[in-house]
C-alpha angles and dihedrals in degrees: 000000000000122000093255093051089058089065092059118108099188112153095019133114123218126197110209121187121204087027099148100088144342122022093354096055091047092052093046089053093046090053089051092048087054090054106268129131113232138227110190128194132179135152093260104019113142116243087233141004096035121152091246092051090054090049093051099044091044083067091055094254128126121251132195120188130204135174117221131162103218092198087070111075095196090050091052091053090050091052094050091047091051098044090050089056095046098039111029094182123050112176099179130032119194111194100203108134112112146145136211128203122187130214133121113274094247089056099033103125125219093249092059092050093044095049095048093048092044096049099032100041121003095049090045093054094048091050092047092049093050100042093034092057090063091048092051089051091054093042096235137076147120128227121187120186125196103233123172144223081262087068083075102025138042103235126198127281092351104091094148090050095046090049093049091049091047085053093053092057091055091044091055090056094043093052093042093051091057101037107032087089093052097055100265118121117202121192143144138221115220106204118204123220104326132181096252138126090268094063099040091107090052095049092048091055105082093202094049092042093053092045093051095047090048090060101045107089091207086060096225143078113260121251126222090248087064087074096060102085092045094053097045089050095051094046096048137077086256089079098044090127096043115092141137089029136123116220114205118216097182113123090255097305098136090049094056 
């Protein structure tokens, strides 16, 4: 097998959370471009006819869409039960669904903290455990989390988000320590400052926008498509000896 062949995902099925738009949609499309069929889930994803479904099927790949509110633990378990019935084998899990709620720490309400931790960390552990168990039994699988620069840094006015993304980094290592020897690679991608809904407030603030751009060596905000190469690599046989790591896609931010 040549090296480029190792990046192919033909015959595999990927479950991508937060697939409706932004980074999740781009990663779902990337996996389809590499040959995978895609199962997408988001809080408000249409069961059929969504933009991401059209993207995937236009590439000749299969797509299933589900709606699930990851802040609702009971709904999450119902989704897991249904998707396992509908799609018995999931080869790749991309834990991308997330939320961010901004308010200074001294004013950060319980409900902001609780929602960020539930969606960004608790739900991702439950999903990884339930899907990962099947991967371990088969002896093969790939799990990719969306981490953040705030996996490494504290951020400003987003204590719940920062705590949840720090937890994601530790969860990646914890799962990898247990599952690497059983054929399951667990990694994360930490995107830099991307032009997504989550950063709209920052980009709209002239002072913050200038300060952020001044620190990014690449001199620009990232785009969703910048995630494509990283997610295909970490989902493919090309990364079979890569596990427990967090790959930054940040235009050089963390090296500054």
